[in-house]
Amino acid sequence: MAKMWAGRTAGATDKMADDFNSSISFDSRMYRQDITGSMAHAAMLGAKGIISPDEAEKLIAGLEQILADIESGALPINMECEDIHMFVEQVLTERLGDVGKKLHTARSRNDQVALDLRMNLREEANEIISLLKELVGAMLVRVKQNKTTIMPGYTHLQRAQPITFAHHLLAYCMMLLRDIDRFGDALKRMNVSPIGCCALAGTTYDTDRYFEAERLGFDGICMNSIDGVSDRDFCVEFVSCCSVLMMHLSRLSEEIILWSSWEFKFIELSDAYTTGSSIMPQKKNPDMAELIRGKTGRVYGDLMGILTVLKGLPLAYNKDMQEDKEGIFDAVDTVKMCIGIMTPMIETMTVLPENMKRAAQEGFINATDLADYLVKKGMPFRTAYKISGTLVAECIKRRCVLEDIPIDEYKNYSELFCDDIYNEIALETCVAKRISLGGTSLESCEKQIEFVEKQLNN
Ligand code: ARG
């Protein structure tokens, strides 16, 4: 196929070099942004008298038709073209003749690709934000259903203190809210327009960059043309937001996997989000959660990829930068898929409160409360801690729990023990008493729910 840039060179490029050079297989997904960007450019050229108003109109109508034809399937994207920018311009020229050739006045593919990518990622970031809001919404439903569901809280994966399942899920809500915030933050810096930077140095035409920026919904423009075409910080930031989010989803997945195991059995996943084994008839595997955990690695890889492509690149545009897209799009697709699976998986899982409670009863997770009981009666904490620990050791020896020790025996350890100790170390009391802000008590959790809901409606 004849190259639009043929002129300086006359000889045909090698077929393998052509394929190597081509990006249309992965940048064609930006066709909409490319065409919308071009429409704004044509409008600006017309408004500034760089082309005639009539020519601008023709270009805009032609571009609109191309967009409609691509979307209806009437115009298949030609994968022989070098990239999506060339494809659109070529079809436009085929359809409009010489007028089509005026579109690329006062612009370069360097600012064009930067524009398309910013517009594309802007949409994707907004979509990820809405998906995340849905996920947090789904979590909140489970939170509200489990305000009094007691489970062991862990440190070092050792049973530590009683908490509620609601409290635990709320922790994930907080992480996801930060993710939403992070994407919103990245959007701020992403949402400035590079169009008009041209190849790198700006242009001799009397353009209006604000005109285009405004039409395309940008908050401002890249103030240095060399930076405008060289900058891919917004990609790095975007994939880094994706990476942090994936890290959160992966931690949640890991817990879902643990909780679904026979060792825990705190939840049972819906059949819709599990698979069986080809050999072991009894198996119900949490493959989806495992895949989310696994796919976290590829998103981290995408982040390393883009960082490494940019490292040491001289200004301004270099073809290396074409390598930005596949990793970024992979991160986009992976993240959207993972949230899309996580949300219904959370919605449909069965919570098994009796098993959570049983686990909570077994791990001496009220030992801190037993110590606190003595402290509140005047004993120094370290002394109380020692007594509580000794009692736990005694229970382990006897294969019983703290609740089983008779009061007379308690009194051998300290005269401060009274009958009220049993109520004090009941799991329900342990939870109810943790009223500090952010803590596990019902009223503290209610405040957290309120916080999450407020953030969601922001
Ligand atoms: N396909 C290219 C990319 O993705 C578009 C920009 C090409 N510019 C150039 N001068 N070769 O980066």
Short mmCIF file of C-alpha atoms and ligand atoms in Angstrom, two decimals:
data_model
loop_
_atom_site.label_atom_id
_atom_site.label_comp_id
_atom_site.label_asym_id
_atom_site.label_seq_id
_atom_site.Cartn_x
_atom_site.Cartn_y
_atom_site.Cartn_z
CA MET A 1 0.00 0.00 0.00
CA ALA A 2 1.28 3.47 -0.89
CA LYS A 3 2.41 5.39 2.16
CA MET A 4 0.91 8.77 2.97
CA TRP A 5 4.37 9.87 3.95
CA ALA A 6 5.95 8.75 0.64
CA GLY A 7 7.93 11.64 -0.79
CA ARG A 8 11.27 11.75 0.92
CA THR A 9 11.49 8.04 0.23
CA ALA A 10 10.32 6.38 -2.93
CA GLY A 11 11.27 2.77 -2.35
CA ALA A 12 8.76 0.39 -0.83
CA THR A 13 9.27 -0.66 2.79
CA ASP A 14 10.00 -4.29 3.41
CA LYS A 15 6.86 -6.29 4.25
CA MET A 16 8.25 -7.47 7.55
CA ALA A 17 9.36 -3.94 8.41
CA ASP A 18 5.86 -2.75 7.61
CA ASP A 19 4.31 -5.23 10.01
CA PHE A 20 6.92 -4.41 12.60
CA ASN A 21 6.20 -0.72 12.29
CA SER A 22 2.43 -1.00 12.27
CA SER A 23 0.31 -0.24 15.31
CA ILE A 24 -3.17 -0.43 13.81
CA SER A 25 -3.86 -3.83 15.32
CA PHE A 26 -3.89 -2.24 18.76
CA ASP A 27 -4.48 1.49 18.19
CA SER A 28 -7.62 0.99 16.12
CA ARG A 29 -9.52 0.93 19.40
CA MET A 30 -8.91 4.69 19.55
CA TYR A 31 -10.83 5.34 16.31
CA ARG A 32 -13.56 7.31 18.04
CA GLN A 33 -11.17 9.59 19.88
CA ASP A 34 -9.10 10.00 16.73
CA ILE A 35 -12.11 11.08 14.69
CA THR A 36 -13.55 13.36 17.39
CA GLY A 37 -10.15 14.96 17.81
CA SER A 38 -9.91 15.51 14.07
CA MET A 39 -13.35 17.08 13.99
CA ALA A 40 -12.30 19.62 16.60
CA HIS A 41 -9.11 20.26 14.66
CA ALA A 42 -11.02 20.84 11.42
CA ALA A 43 -13.39 23.19 13.23
CA MET A 44 -10.45 25.15 14.60
CA LEU A 45 -8.77 25.37 11.19
CA GLY A 46 -12.03 26.74 9.80
CA ALA A 47 -12.64 29.15 12.67
CA LYS A 48 -9.15 30.57 12.35
CA GLY A 49 -9.40 30.93 8.56
CA ILE A 50 -6.56 28.47 7.97
CA ILE A 51 -8.99 26.60 5.73
CA SER A 52 -12.30 27.92 4.44
CA PRO A 53 -15.48 27.46 6.50
CA ASP A 54 -16.85 25.34 3.68
CA GLU A 55 -13.81 23.06 3.74
CA ALA A 56 -14.07 22.74 7.49
CA GLU A 57 -17.69 21.73 7.17
CA LYS A 58 -16.88 19.14 4.54
CA LEU A 59 -14.13 17.69 6.68
CA ILE A 60 -16.36 17.50 9.73
CA ALA A 61 -19.21 15.90 7.82
CA GLY A 62 -16.78 13.44 6.19
CA LEU A 63 -15.31 12.52 9.57
CA GLU A 64 -18.75 12.09 11.05
CA GLN A 65 -19.66 9.74 8.23
CA ILE A 66 -16.49 7.72 8.74
CA LEU A 67 -17.34 7.38 12.42
CA ALA A 68 -20.87 6.25 11.64
CA ASP A 69 -19.61 3.81 9.02
CA ILE A 70 -17.04 2.27 11.34
CA GLU A 71 -19.66 1.87 14.06
CA SER A 72 -22.25 0.36 11.74
CA GLY A 73 -19.69 -2.03 10.32
CA ALA A 74 -19.99 -0.52 6.84
CA LEU A 75 -16.36 0.56 6.96
CA PRO A 76 -14.05 -2.16 8.22
CA ILE A 77 -10.77 -0.85 9.54
CA ASN A 78 -8.02 -1.73 7.07
CA MET A 79 -5.31 -3.53 8.99
CA GLU A 80 -2.86 -2.86 6.14
CA CYS A 81 -2.65 0.76 7.27
CA GLU A 82 0.19 1.82 9.51
CA ASP A 83 -1.99 3.16 12.27
CA ILE A 84 -5.51 4.42 13.00
CA HIS A 85 -4.53 8.03 12.28
CA MET A 86 -3.36 7.14 8.77
CA PHE A 87 -6.42 5.01 8.17
CA VAL A 88 -8.91 7.75 8.99
CA GLU A 89 -7.04 10.36 6.97
CA GLN A 90 -6.72 8.03 4.03
CA VAL A 91 -10.43 7.17 3.92
CA LEU A 92 -11.26 10.85 4.29
CA THR A 93 -9.05 11.71 1.33
CA GLU A 94 -10.46 8.88 -0.74
CA ARG A 95 -13.95 10.19 -0.03
CA LEU A 96 -13.37 13.95 -0.22
CA GLY A 97 -10.43 14.28 -2.56
CA ASP A 98 -8.12 17.26 -2.03
CA VAL A 99 -10.13 18.70 0.86
CA GLY A 100 -9.31 15.58 2.85
CA LYS A 101 -5.64 16.35 2.43
CA LYS A 102 -6.09 19.63 4.33
CA LEU A 103 -7.01 17.99 7.63
CA HIS A 104 -3.43 17.42 8.69
CA THR A 105 -2.56 21.14 8.41
CA ALA A 106 -1.01 22.48 11.62
CA ARG A 107 -0.79 19.14 13.33
CA SER A 108 1.37 16.05 13.44
CA ARG A 109 0.73 12.46 14.35
CA ASN A 110 2.87 13.16 17.38
CA ASP A 111 0.36 15.50 19.00
CA GLN A 112 -2.49 13.53 17.46
CA VAL A 113 -1.53 10.24 19.10
CA ALA A 114 -0.92 11.98 22.43
CA LEU A 115 -4.39 13.52 22.15
CA ASP A 116 -6.10 10.25 21.25
CA LEU A 117 -4.46 8.40 24.08
CA ARG A 118 -5.37 11.03 26.64
CA MET A 119 -8.97 11.04 25.46
CA ASN A 120 -9.11 7.27 25.44
CA LEU A 121 -7.66 6.86 28.92
CA ARG A 122 -9.86 9.65 30.21
CA GLU A 123 -12.90 7.64 29.19
CA GLU A 124 -11.46 4.44 30.56
CA ALA A 125 -10.58 6.05 33.89
CA ASN A 126 -14.13 7.35 34.21
CA GLU A 127 -15.50 3.94 33.38
CA ILE A 128 -13.23 2.26 35.92
CA ILE A 129 -14.43 4.77 38.51
CA SER A 130 -18.07 3.83 37.85
CA LEU A 131 -17.24 0.14 37.97
CA LEU A 132 -15.47 0.69 41.27
CA LYS A 133 -18.47 2.53 42.64
CA GLU A 134 -20.63 -0.45 41.73
CA LEU A 135 -18.20 -2.76 43.49
CA VAL A 136 -18.20 -0.65 46.64
CA GLY A 137 -22.01 -0.57 46.44
CA ALA A 138 -22.10 -4.36 46.28
CA MET A 139 -19.71 -4.58 49.23
CA LEU A 140 -21.88 -2.20 51.22
CA VAL A 141 -24.88 -4.48 50.78
CA ARG A 142 -22.87 -7.34 52.30
CA VAL A 143 -21.60 -5.01 55.01
CA LYS A 144 -25.14 -4.10 56.04
CA GLN A 145 -26.18 -7.74 56.12
CA ASN A 146 -23.28 -8.64 58.40
CA LYS A 147 -23.15 -5.93 61.01
CA THR A 148 -23.37 -8.50 63.81
CA THR A 149 -21.59 -11.39 62.12
CA ILE A 150 -18.66 -12.13 64.40
CA MET A 151 -15.45 -13.52 62.95
CA PRO A 152 -11.85 -13.68 64.09
CA GLY A 153 -9.70 -10.76 63.02
CA TYR A 154 -6.17 -11.85 62.17
CA THR A 155 -2.64 -10.63 62.44
CA HIS A 156 0.13 -12.86 61.08
CA LEU A 157 -2.81 -14.99 59.92
CA GLN A 158 -3.20 -15.94 63.58
CA ARG A 159 -6.53 -15.32 65.24
CA ALA A 160 -6.11 -12.01 67.01
CA GLN A 161 -9.28 -10.22 68.13
CA PRO A 162 -12.97 -10.60 67.37
CA ILE A 163 -14.34 -8.32 64.69
CA THR A 164 -17.45 -8.31 62.55
CA PHE A 165 -17.51 -9.36 58.94
CA ALA A 166 -18.97 -5.93 58.19
CA HIS A 167 -15.91 -4.27 59.73
CA HIS A 168 -13.59 -6.44 57.66
CA LEU A 169 -15.42 -5.69 54.39
CA LEU A 170 -15.47 -2.01 55.27
CA ALA A 171 -11.68 -2.08 55.25
CA TYR A 172 -11.86 -3.04 51.57
CA CYS A 173 -14.41 -0.30 50.94
CA MET A 174 -11.88 2.23 52.23
CA MET A 175 -9.17 0.88 49.91
CA LEU A 176 -11.49 1.01 46.92
CA LEU A 177 -12.57 4.54 47.78
CA ARG A 178 -8.92 5.55 47.71
CA ASP A 179 -8.62 3.87 44.31
CA ILE A 180 -11.54 5.92 43.03
CA ASP A 181 -9.84 9.00 44.38
CA ARG A 182 -6.53 8.03 42.79
CA PHE A 183 -8.06 7.63 39.34
CA GLY A 184 -9.78 10.99 39.83
CA ASP A 185 -6.42 12.52 40.67
CA ALA A 186 -4.73 11.01 37.63
CA LEU A 187 -7.58 12.37 35.52
CA LYS A 188 -6.73 15.92 36.57
CA ARG A 189 -3.25 15.78 35.09
CA MET A 190 -4.35 13.66 32.14
CA ASN A 191 -7.04 16.10 31.12
CA VAL A 192 -4.88 18.71 29.39
CA SER A 193 -4.73 18.89 25.64
CA PRO A 194 -1.55 18.26 23.64
CA ILE A 195 -3.15 19.01 20.25
CA GLY A 196 -1.47 21.93 18.54
CA CYS A 197 1.97 21.01 19.83
CA CYS A 198 2.42 19.58 16.34
CA ALA A 199 5.60 17.61 15.66
CA LEU A 200 7.40 19.17 18.63
CA ALA A 201 8.08 22.86 18.00
CA GLY A 202 4.60 24.26 17.54
CA THR A 203 3.45 25.69 14.22
CA THR A 204 3.67 28.76 12.04
CA TYR A 205 -0.11 28.86 11.56
CA ASP A 206 -2.25 31.08 13.73
CA THR A 207 -3.96 28.23 15.60
CA ASP A 208 -6.16 28.34 18.68
CA ARG A 209 -5.27 25.51 20.97
CA TYR A 210 -7.85 26.52 23.56
CA PHE A 211 -10.59 26.24 20.96
CA GLU A 212 -9.76 22.57 20.41
CA ALA A 213 -9.16 21.86 24.08
CA GLU A 214 -12.51 23.28 25.04
CA ARG A 215 -14.39 21.41 22.34
CA LEU A 216 -12.83 18.17 23.47
CA GLY A 217 -13.62 18.71 27.13
CA PHE A 218 -10.08 19.37 28.36
CA ASP A 219 -9.42 21.53 31.41
CA GLY A 220 -6.39 23.16 29.82
CA ILE A 221 -3.53 22.65 27.38
CA CYS A 222 0.01 21.29 27.63
CA MET A 223 2.00 24.51 27.97
CA ASN A 224 5.20 23.35 26.31
CA SER A 225 4.95 21.79 22.88
CA ILE A 226 8.02 19.60 23.35
CA ASP A 227 6.64 18.29 26.63
CA GLY A 228 3.20 17.91 25.09
CA VAL A 229 4.37 15.33 22.57
CA SER A 230 6.93 13.65 24.83
CA ASP A 231 4.85 13.31 27.97
CA ARG A 232 3.49 9.90 28.86
CA ASP A 233 3.37 10.55 32.61
CA PHE A 234 -0.39 10.22 32.40
CA CYS A 235 0.06 6.65 31.17
CA VAL A 236 2.44 5.83 33.99
CA GLU A 237 0.05 7.34 36.52
CA PHE A 238 -2.90 5.54 35.04
CA VAL A 239 -1.24 2.13 35.10
CA SER A 240 0.06 2.82 38.56
CA CYS A 241 -3.53 3.49 39.71
CA CYS A 242 -4.45 0.21 38.05
CA SER A 243 -1.62 -1.56 39.86
CA VAL A 244 -2.62 -0.32 43.31
CA LEU A 245 -6.20 -1.26 42.58
CA MET A 246 -5.14 -4.73 41.46
CA MET A 247 -3.09 -5.11 44.62
CA HIS A 248 -6.28 -4.46 46.61
CA LEU A 249 -8.34 -6.83 44.50
CA SER A 250 -5.63 -9.42 44.87
CA ARG A 251 -5.65 -9.16 48.65
CA LEU A 252 -9.41 -9.52 48.67
CA SER A 253 -9.13 -12.47 46.28
CA GLU A 254 -6.59 -14.12 48.52
CA GLU A 255 -8.99 -13.83 51.45
CA ILE A 256 -11.87 -15.13 49.37
CA ILE A 257 -9.72 -18.11 48.44
CA LEU A 258 -8.79 -18.73 52.08
CA TRP A 259 -12.35 -18.23 53.30
CA SER A 260 -13.67 -20.71 50.73
CA SER A 261 -11.25 -23.43 51.81
CA TRP A 262 -12.41 -26.22 54.12
CA GLU A 263 -9.88 -24.96 56.65
CA PHE A 264 -11.90 -21.75 57.02
CA LYS A 265 -15.28 -22.25 55.32
CA PHE A 266 -16.35 -18.70 56.17
CA ILE A 267 -18.02 -18.25 52.80
CA GLU A 268 -19.16 -20.33 49.90
CA LEU A 269 -18.85 -18.87 46.43
CA SER A 270 -21.72 -19.18 44.00
CA ASP A 271 -21.35 -21.98 41.46
CA ALA A 272 -21.34 -19.26 38.83
CA TYR A 273 -17.90 -18.12 39.97
CA THR A 274 -16.19 -21.41 40.68
CA THR A 275 -15.07 -24.38 38.63
CA GLY A 276 -14.72 -28.08 39.25
CA SER A 277 -11.71 -30.31 38.91
CA SER A 278 -11.36 -32.63 35.93
CA ILE A 279 -10.26 -35.45 38.23
CA MET A 280 -11.34 -34.70 41.81
CA PRO A 281 -15.14 -34.86 42.01
CA GLN A 282 -15.33 -33.10 45.35
CA LYS A 283 -13.59 -29.91 44.21
CA LYS A 284 -15.11 -26.47 43.93
CA ASN A 285 -12.30 -24.18 43.00
CA PRO A 286 -12.25 -20.38 43.39
CA ASP A 287 -10.65 -19.93 39.96
CA MET A 288 -11.99 -16.43 39.39
CA ALA A 289 -10.47 -15.12 42.59
CA GLU A 290 -7.23 -16.91 41.78
CA LEU A 291 -7.19 -15.37 38.32
CA ILE A 292 -7.70 -11.88 39.71
CA ARG A 293 -4.79 -12.55 42.06
CA GLY A 294 -2.73 -13.86 39.14
CA LYS A 295 -3.63 -11.08 36.73
CA THR A 296 -2.30 -8.57 39.24
CA GLY A 297 1.13 -9.68 38.06
CA ARG A 298 0.44 -8.75 34.49
CA VAL A 299 -0.78 -5.27 35.42
CA TYR A 300 2.38 -4.72 37.49
CA GLY A 301 4.23 -5.89 34.37
CA ASP A 302 2.40 -3.31 32.29
CA LEU A 303 3.54 -0.63 34.71
CA MET A 304 7.16 -1.78 34.51
CA GLY A 305 6.82 -1.93 30.74
CA ILE A 306 5.77 1.67 30.27
CA LEU A 307 8.28 2.96 32.82
CA THR A 308 11.05 1.11 31.05
CA VAL A 309 10.02 2.30 27.58
CA LEU A 310 10.21 5.89 28.77
CA LYS A 311 13.44 5.56 30.70
CA GLY A 312 16.26 7.38 28.97
CA LEU A 313 14.16 8.46 25.96
CA PRO A 314 15.43 11.75 24.57
CA LEU A 315 12.87 14.44 23.73
CA ALA A 316 10.63 14.63 21.84
CA TYR A 317 8.64 11.87 20.08
CA ASN A 318 10.43 8.59 19.52
CA LYS A 319 8.90 5.54 17.94
CA ASP A 320 9.57 3.66 21.15
CA MET A 321 6.52 5.46 22.43
CA GLN A 322 4.28 3.39 20.20
CA GLU A 323 5.08 0.63 22.70
CA ASP A 324 3.07 2.47 25.35
CA LYS A 325 -0.32 1.34 24.10
CA GLU A 326 -0.44 -2.44 24.30
CA GLY A 327 0.54 -2.53 27.95
CA ILE A 328 -1.82 0.28 28.86
CA PHE A 329 -4.73 -1.28 27.03
CA ASP A 330 -3.93 -4.61 28.60
CA ALA A 331 -4.06 -2.95 32.03
CA VAL A 332 -7.38 -1.29 31.13
CA ASP A 333 -8.96 -4.53 29.92
CA THR A 334 -7.61 -6.57 32.80
CA VAL A 335 -8.77 -4.14 35.46
CA LYS A 336 -12.24 -3.78 33.96
CA MET A 337 -12.63 -7.53 33.68
CA CYS A 338 -11.44 -8.13 37.23
CA ILE A 339 -13.81 -5.58 38.76
CA GLY A 340 -16.56 -6.97 36.55
CA ILE A 341 -16.03 -10.42 38.03
CA MET A 342 -15.38 -9.32 41.60
CA THR A 343 -18.66 -7.43 41.92
CA PRO A 344 -21.08 -10.29 41.20
CA MET A 345 -18.82 -12.72 43.05
CA ILE A 346 -19.27 -10.60 46.19
CA GLU A 347 -22.97 -10.18 45.50
CA THR A 348 -23.60 -13.90 45.20
CA MET A 349 -21.32 -15.44 47.80
CA THR A 350 -22.95 -17.14 50.76
CA VAL A 351 -21.67 -15.99 54.13
CA LEU A 352 -21.45 -18.73 56.78
CA PRO A 353 -21.72 -16.88 60.11
CA GLU A 354 -21.78 -20.04 62.26
CA ASN A 355 -18.39 -21.07 60.95
CA MET A 356 -16.98 -17.62 61.47
CA LYS A 357 -18.30 -17.61 65.02
CA ARG A 358 -16.91 -21.06 65.73
CA ALA A 359 -13.47 -19.98 64.54
CA ALA A 360 -13.76 -16.88 66.67
CA GLN A 361 -14.52 -18.98 69.73
CA GLU A 362 -11.49 -21.18 69.28
CA GLY A 363 -8.54 -18.88 69.15
CA PHE A 364 -8.49 -17.16 72.58
CA ILE A 365 -9.19 -13.96 70.74
CA ASN A 366 -10.71 -12.52 73.90
CA ALA A 367 -7.40 -12.70 75.76
CA THR A 368 -6.80 -8.97 75.26
CA ASP A 369 -10.23 -8.28 76.74
CA LEU A 370 -9.45 -10.45 79.73
CA ALA A 371 -6.31 -8.41 80.36
CA ASP A 372 -8.23 -5.16 79.84
CA TYR A 373 -10.76 -6.33 82.42
CA LEU A 374 -8.04 -6.49 85.07
CA VAL A 375 -6.54 -3.19 83.93
CA LYS A 376 -9.89 -1.47 84.31
CA LYS A 377 -9.95 -2.79 87.87
CA GLY A 378 -6.61 -1.16 88.62
CA MET A 379 -3.94 -3.66 87.60
CA PRO A 380 -1.00 -2.41 85.48
CA PHE A 381 -1.36 -3.63 81.86
CA ARG A 382 1.84 -5.68 81.72
CA THR A 383 0.84 -7.61 84.86
CA ALA A 384 -2.61 -8.22 83.47
CA TYR A 385 -1.09 -9.29 80.14
CA LYS A 386 1.04 -11.86 81.93
CA ILE A 387 -1.93 -13.31 83.83
CA SER A 388 -4.03 -13.49 80.68
CA GLY A 389 -1.22 -15.28 78.84
CA THR A 390 -0.75 -17.77 81.66
CA LEU A 391 -4.47 -18.51 81.64
CA VAL A 392 -4.36 -19.11 77.87
CA ALA A 393 -1.46 -21.53 78.32
CA GLU A 394 -3.45 -23.33 81.02
CA CYS A 395 -6.49 -23.57 78.71
CA ILE A 396 -4.37 -25.00 75.89
CA LYS A 397 -3.09 -27.64 78.30
CA ARG A 398 -6.63 -28.51 79.34
CA ARG A 399 -8.10 -28.17 75.85
CA CYS A 400 -10.67 -25.65 77.00
CA VAL A 401 -11.39 -21.95 76.45
CA LEU A 402 -11.16 -18.98 78.81
CA GLU A 403 -14.94 -19.04 79.29
CA ASP A 404 -14.65 -22.57 80.81
CA ILE A 405 -12.40 -21.62 83.75
CA PRO A 406 -14.48 -21.53 86.99
CA ILE A 407 -14.49 -18.29 88.94
CA ASP A 408 -12.69 -19.82 91.94
CA GLU A 409 -9.79 -20.67 89.75
CA TYR A 410 -9.78 -17.22 88.22
CA LYS A 411 -9.48 -15.85 91.72
CA ASN A 412 -6.28 -17.86 92.23
CA TYR A 413 -4.73 -15.67 89.55
CA SER A 414 -6.15 -12.41 90.85
CA GLU A 415 -8.62 -11.32 93.49
CA LEU A 416 -9.88 -8.76 91.01
CA PHE A 417 -11.76 -11.43 89.04
CA CYS A 418 -15.53 -11.47 89.71
CA ASP A 419 -18.52 -13.17 88.10
CA ASP A 420 -18.82 -10.41 85.55
CA ILE A 421 -15.68 -11.71 83.83
CA TYR A 422 -17.75 -14.13 81.73
CA ASN A 423 -19.87 -11.41 80.26
CA GLU A 424 -16.77 -9.28 79.78
CA ILE A 425 -14.98 -11.88 77.64
CA ALA A 426 -18.05 -12.94 75.66
CA LEU A 427 -17.25 -12.31 71.99
CA GLU A 428 -20.31 -10.09 71.60
CA THR A 429 -19.05 -7.88 74.44
CA CYS A 430 -15.54 -7.76 73.00
CA VAL A 431 -16.97 -6.47 69.72
CA ALA A 432 -19.54 -4.14 71.27
CA LYS A 433 -16.93 -2.48 73.47
CA ARG A 434 -14.61 -1.48 70.66
CA ILE A 435 -16.35 1.82 70.23
CA SER A 436 -13.31 3.85 69.23
CA LEU A 437 -13.74 5.63 65.93
CA GLY A 438 -12.98 3.19 63.12
CA GLY A 439 -13.34 0.23 65.47
CA THR A 440 -15.41 -2.90 65.16
CA SER A 441 -18.43 -2.03 67.34
CA LEU A 442 -21.78 -1.64 65.69
CA GLU A 443 -21.90 2.11 66.20
CA SER A 444 -18.37 2.58 64.87
CA CYS A 445 -19.24 0.52 61.82
CA GLU A 446 -22.38 2.57 61.28
CA LYS A 447 -20.20 5.66 61.12
CA GLN A 448 -17.93 3.96 58.61
CA ILE A 449 -20.90 3.01 56.48
CA GLU A 450 -22.06 6.61 56.56
CA PHE A 451 -18.59 7.73 55.48
CA VAL A 452 -18.47 5.28 52.59
CA GLU A 453 -21.93 6.25 51.40
CA LYS A 454 -21.05 9.92 51.52
CA GLN A 455 -17.87 9.38 49.51
CA LEU A 456 -19.76 7.29 46.96
CA ASN A 457 -22.29 10.02 46.38
CA ASN A 458 -19.61 12.64 45.96
N1 ARG B 1 1.54 4.99 15.65
C1 ARG B 1 2.31 6.00 16.26
C2 ARG B 1 2.32 5.78 17.79
O1 ARG B 1 1.55 5.04 18.25
C3 ARG B 1 1.73 7.34 15.95
C4 ARG B 1 2.72 8.47 15.97
C5 ARG B 1 3.68 8.32 14.88
N2 ARG B 1 4.46 9.48 14.65
C6 ARG B 1 5.51 9.40 13.87
N3 ARG B 1 6.15 10.48 13.65
N4 ARG B 1 5.95 8.27 13.39
O2 ARG B 1 3.12 6.32 18.48
#
